[in-house]
């Protein structure tokens, strides 16, 4: 395994760990200061963004492929799976949770998207 892939694995392991801790802290804070319904909506929104990202990271960096496939093909498949899982999770969330606070849901969703994008950059800058 190359050094670059090993470093990327370590980076994304840290990123996902930090995201989970942030998610739990914010969920508890929102639930305590607002309501359980708002906190659950925020949590579901965060999970609708975090779980597809975790699948993508697993698909690209942690999956052991038995075939000798092209890296770009694996990247595109991972991105396709990420979009598919995101759509499925959002539809399931909207259908199964009728009293959802949509503002809290989308705040959680976009918060996790920001974390998915910015945390790797911040951790790389901090490591230099």
PDB file of N, CA and C in Angstrom, residues 80-116:
ATOM      1  N   UNK A  80     -21.302   7.307  -6.970  1.00  0.00           N
ATOM      2  CA  UNK A  80     -22.663   6.898  -7.330  1.00  0.00           C
ATOM      3  C   UNK A  80     -23.389   6.262  -6.155  1.00  0.00           C
ATOM      4  N   UNK A  81     -22.695   5.399  -5.421  1.00  0.00           N
ATOM      5  CA  UNK A  81     -23.295   4.792  -4.234  1.00  0.00           C
ATOM      6  C   UNK A  81     -23.625   5.850  -3.181  1.00  0.00           C
ATOM      7  N   UNK A  82     -22.761   6.836  -3.063  1.00  0.00           N
ATOM      8  CA  UNK A  82     -22.982   7.921  -2.105  1.00  0.00           C
ATOM      9  C   UNK A  82     -24.267   8.678  -2.444  1.00  0.00           C
ATOM     10  N   UNK A  83     -24.449   9.034  -3.703  1.00  0.00           N
ATOM     11  CA  UNK A  83     -25.660   9.746  -4.116  1.00  0.00           C
ATOM     12  C   UNK A  83     -26.902   8.884  -3.929  1.00  0.00           C
ATOM     13  N   UNK A  84     -26.808   7.617  -4.298  1.00  0.00           N
ATOM     14  CA  UNK A  84     -27.950   6.719  -4.157  1.00  0.00           C
ATOM     15  C   UNK A  84     -28.351   6.571  -2.692  1.00  0.00           C
ATOM     16  N   UNK A  85     -27.377   6.346  -1.817  1.00  0.00           N
ATOM     17  CA  UNK A  85     -27.688   6.199  -0.401  1.00  0.00           C
ATOM     18  C   UNK A  85     -28.239   7.499   0.187  1.00  0.00           C
ATOM     19  N   UNK A  86     -27.730   8.634  -0.247  1.00  0.00           N
ATOM     20  CA  UNK A  86     -28.243   9.922   0.232  1.00  0.00           C
ATOM     21  C   UNK A  86     -29.714  10.082  -0.135  1.00  0.00           C
ATOM     22  N   UNK A  87     -30.051   9.788  -1.368  1.00  0.00           N
ATOM     23  CA  UNK A  87     -31.446   9.908  -1.820  1.00  0.00           C
ATOM     24  C   UNK A  87     -32.345   8.962  -1.041  1.00  0.00           C
ATOM     25  N   UNK A  88     -31.898   7.722  -0.862  1.00  0.00           N
ATOM     26  CA  UNK A  88     -32.702   6.739  -0.128  1.00  0.00           C
ATOM     27  C   UNK A  88     -32.896   7.185   1.322  1.00  0.00           C
ATOM     28  N   UNK A  89     -31.839   7.650   1.968  1.00  0.00           N
ATOM     29  CA  UNK A  89     -31.956   8.074   3.368  1.00  0.00           C
ATOM     30  C   UNK A  89     -32.867   9.276   3.538  1.00  0.00           C
ATOM     31  N   UNK A  90     -32.808  10.224   2.630  1.00  0.00           N
ATOM     32  CA  UNK A  90     -33.679  11.396   2.733  1.00  0.00           C
ATOM     33  C   UNK A  90     -35.141  11.000   2.513  1.00  0.00           C
ATOM     34  N   UNK A  91     -35.396  10.153   1.538  1.00  0.00           N
ATOM     35  CA  UNK A  91     -36.774   9.707   1.294  1.00  0.00           C
ATOM     36  C   UNK A  91     -37.302   8.930   2.495  1.00  0.00           C
ATOM     37  N   UNK A  92     -36.491   8.024   3.029  1.00  0.00           N
ATOM     38  CA  UNK A  92     -36.917   7.245   4.197  1.00  0.00           C
ATOM     39  C   UNK A  92     -37.153   8.164   5.395  1.00  0.00           C
ATOM     40  N   UNK A  93     -36.290   9.150   5.586  1.00  0.00           N
ATOM     41  CA  UNK A  93     -36.460  10.079   6.704  1.00  0.00           C
ATOM     42  C   UNK A  93     -37.761  10.867   6.573  1.00  0.00           C
ATOM     43  N   UNK A  94     -38.048  11.367   5.389  1.00  0.00           N
ATOM     44  CA  UNK A  94     -39.263  12.162   5.196  1.00  0.00           C
ATOM     45  C   UNK A  94     -40.524  11.314   5.328  1.00  0.00           C
ATOM     46  N   UNK A  95     -40.467  10.070   4.858  1.00  0.00           N
ATOM     47  CA  UNK A  95     -41.650   9.208   4.912  1.00  0.00           C
ATOM     48  C   UNK A  95     -41.886   8.637   6.309  1.00  0.00           C
ATOM     49  N   UNK A  96     -40.812   8.337   7.041  1.00  0.00           N
ATOM     50  CA  UNK A  96     -40.991   7.631   8.305  1.00  0.00           C
ATOM     51  C   UNK A  96     -41.065   8.551   9.526  1.00  0.00           C
ATOM     52  N   UNK A  97     -40.753   9.819   9.376  1.00  0.00           N
ATOM     53  CA  UNK A  97     -40.756  10.746  10.504  1.00  0.00           C
ATOM     54  C   UNK A  97     -41.655  11.929  10.148  1.00  0.00           C
ATOM     55  N   UNK A  98     -42.974  11.786  10.339  1.00  0.00           N
ATOM     56  CA  UNK A  98     -43.918  12.793   9.850  1.00  0.00           C
ATOM     57  C   UNK A  98     -43.855  14.134  10.587  1.00  0.00           C
ATOM     58  N   UNK A  99     -43.399  14.170  11.827  1.00  0.00           N
ATOM     59  CA  UNK A  99     -43.358  15.428  12.583  1.00  0.00           C
ATOM     60  C   UNK A  99     -41.974  16.062  12.533  1.00  0.00           C
ATOM     61  N   UNK A 100     -41.268  15.839  11.450  1.00  0.00           N
ATOM     62  CA  UNK A 100     -39.905  16.342  11.330  1.00  0.00           C
ATOM     63  C   UNK A 100     -39.880  17.864  11.245  1.00  0.00           C
ATOM     64  N   UNK A 101     -38.894  18.436  11.909  1.00  0.00           N
ATOM     65  CA  UNK A 101     -38.609  19.863  11.791  1.00  0.00           C
ATOM     66  C   UNK A 101     -37.640  19.990  10.607  1.00  0.00           C
ATOM     67  N   UNK A 102     -38.147  20.457   9.477  1.00  0.00           N
ATOM     68  CA  UNK A 102     -37.356  20.463   8.249  1.00  0.00           C
ATOM     69  C   UNK A 102     -36.179  21.431   8.312  1.00  0.00           C
ATOM     70  N   UNK A 103     -36.327  22.511   9.043  1.00  0.00           N
ATOM     71  CA  UNK A 103     -35.217  23.454   9.189  1.00  0.00           C
ATOM     72  C   UNK A 103     -34.063  22.777   9.925  1.00  0.00           C
ATOM     73  N   UNK A 104     -34.378  22.099  11.029  1.00  0.00           N
ATOM     74  CA  UNK A 104     -33.335  21.403  11.791  1.00  0.00           C
ATOM     75  C   UNK A 104     -32.722  20.273  10.965  1.00  0.00           C
ATOM     76  N   UNK A 105     -33.546  19.577  10.184  1.00  0.00           N
ATOM     77  CA  UNK A 105     -33.041  18.504   9.328  1.00  0.00           C
ATOM     78  C   UNK A 105     -32.001  19.045   8.352  1.00  0.00           C
ATOM     79  N   UNK A 106     -32.358  20.114   7.645  1.00  0.00           N
ATOM     80  CA  UNK A 106     -31.434  20.635   6.637  1.00  0.00           C
ATOM     81  C   UNK A 106     -30.245  21.368   7.249  1.00  0.00           C
ATOM     82  N   UNK A 107     -30.404  21.936   8.437  1.00  0.00           N
ATOM     83  CA  UNK A 107     -29.244  22.501   9.135  1.00  0.00           C
ATOM     84  C   UNK A 107     -28.254  21.380   9.457  1.00  0.00           C
ATOM     85  N   UNK A 108     -28.756  20.254   9.958  1.00  0.00           N
ATOM     86  CA  UNK A 108     -27.891  19.106  10.240  1.00  0.00           C
ATOM     87  C   UNK A 108     -27.262  18.540   8.985  1.00  0.00           C
ATOM     88  N   UNK A 109     -28.046  18.461   7.918  1.00  0.00           N
ATOM     89  CA  UNK A 109     -27.544  17.922   6.661  1.00  0.00           C
ATOM     90  C   UNK A 109     -26.406  18.793   6.117  1.00  0.00           C
ATOM     91  N   UNK A 110     -26.634  20.094   6.050  1.00  0.00           N
ATOM     92  CA  UNK A 110     -25.611  20.985   5.502  1.00  0.00           C
ATOM     93  C   UNK A 110     -24.425  21.156   6.454  1.00  0.00           C
ATOM     94  N   UNK A 111     -24.667  21.040   7.757  1.00  0.00           N
ATOM     95  CA  UNK A 111     -23.558  21.080   8.711  1.00  0.00           C
ATOM     96  C   UNK A 111     -22.605  19.908   8.458  1.00  0.00           C
ATOM     97  N   UNK A 112     -23.153  18.726   8.257  1.00  0.00           N
ATOM     98  CA  UNK A 112     -22.298  17.562   7.995  1.00  0.00           C
ATOM     99  C   UNK A 112     -21.620  17.677   6.634  1.00  0.00           C
ATOM    100  N   UNK A 113     -22.285  18.243   5.650  1.00  0.00           N
ATOM    101  CA  UNK A 113     -21.622  18.458   4.364  1.00  0.00           C
ATOM    102  C   UNK A 113     -20.419  19.380   4.521  1.00  0.00           C
ATOM    103  N   UNK A 114     -20.580  20.430   5.311  1.00  0.00           N
ATOM    104  CA  UNK A 114     -19.456  21.334   5.578  1.00  0.00           C
ATOM    105  C   UNK A 114     -18.332  20.609   6.316  1.00  0.00           C
ATOM    106  N   UNK A 115     -18.699  19.812   7.297  1.00  0.00           N
ATOM    107  CA  UNK A 115     -17.675  19.054   8.034  1.00  0.00           C
ATOM    108  C   UNK A 115     -16.960  18.074   7.111  1.00  0.00           C
ATOM    109  N   UNK A 116     -17.709  17.408   6.244  1.00  0.00           N
ATOM    110  CA  UNK A 116     -17.103  16.457   5.306  1.00  0.00           C
ATOM    111  C   UNK A 116     -16.102  17.140   4.382  1.00  0.00           C
TER     112      UNK A 116
END
